[in-house]
């Protein structure tokens, strides 16, 4: 990922300024999460172990040094969003409440 391709955008909402992720950051986050899972240090049966957010922050700092993504402030929120989006797609494809989609 070239630093020149990473742009930061902010939009105003009712809670103040919120950071908008760019696609390169999404890809880097998912790749780092896959790496954490594959290493096994931070994964337990179905969830990541305590401390994984801080490790993700360190990993992302190496990949995207100027992104300044913080564990609690940015990563936790984005992971929640990714889980929600994945659940919607999974439900559509698995036949649960899909109203004939599939």
Short mmCIF file of C-alpha atoms in Angstrom, two decimals, residues 5-51:
data_model
loop_
_atom_site.label_atom_id
_atom_site.label_comp_id
_atom_site.label_asym_id
_atom_site.label_seq_id
_atom_site.Cartn_x
_atom_site.Cartn_y
_atom_site.Cartn_z
CA UNK A 5 -2.92 6.37 -2.04
CA UNK A 6 -4.22 6.52 1.50
CA UNK A 7 -6.53 9.45 2.12
CA UNK A 8 -8.30 10.33 5.30
CA UNK A 9 -11.84 11.62 5.31
CA UNK A 10 -13.98 12.71 8.20
CA UNK A 11 -17.68 13.27 8.27
CA UNK A 12 -19.84 14.98 10.85
CA UNK A 13 -22.47 12.97 12.66
CA UNK A 14 -24.48 13.48 15.81
CA UNK A 15 -21.60 12.23 17.96
CA UNK A 16 -18.94 14.47 16.41
CA UNK A 17 -16.19 13.64 13.94
CA UNK A 18 -15.94 10.02 12.97
CA UNK A 19 -13.11 8.52 10.96
CA UNK A 20 -13.99 6.94 7.62
CA UNK A 21 -11.90 3.93 6.69
CA UNK A 22 -10.38 3.63 3.23
CA UNK A 23 -10.30 0.27 1.37
CA UNK A 24 -6.54 -0.18 1.94
CA UNK A 25 -7.10 -0.01 5.68
CA UNK A 26 -9.93 -2.55 5.50
CA UNK A 27 -7.67 -4.96 3.60
CA UNK A 28 -4.79 -4.46 6.03
CA UNK A 29 -7.06 -5.00 9.06
CA UNK A 30 -8.52 -8.24 7.71
CA UNK A 31 -5.06 -9.50 6.65
CA UNK A 32 -3.65 -8.80 10.12
CA UNK A 33 -6.62 -10.55 11.77
CA UNK A 34 -6.06 -13.60 9.56
CA UNK A 35 -2.37 -13.56 10.52
CA UNK A 36 -3.28 -13.41 14.23
CA UNK A 37 -5.65 -16.33 13.79
CA UNK A 38 -3.12 -18.41 11.86
CA UNK A 39 -0.33 -17.82 14.37
CA UNK A 40 -2.59 -19.15 17.11
CA UNK A 41 -1.22 -16.92 19.85
CA UNK A 42 -4.30 -14.76 20.01
CA UNK A 43 -7.07 -17.13 19.03
CA UNK A 44 -9.22 -19.27 21.23
CA UNK A 45 -12.02 -21.59 20.12
CA UNK A 46 -14.30 -19.01 18.52
CA UNK A 47 -12.99 -15.64 19.68
CA UNK A 48 -9.71 -13.78 19.89
CA UNK A 49 -8.00 -13.73 23.28
CA UNK A 50 -7.57 -10.67 25.46
CA UNK A 51 -4.92 -8.33 24.13
#
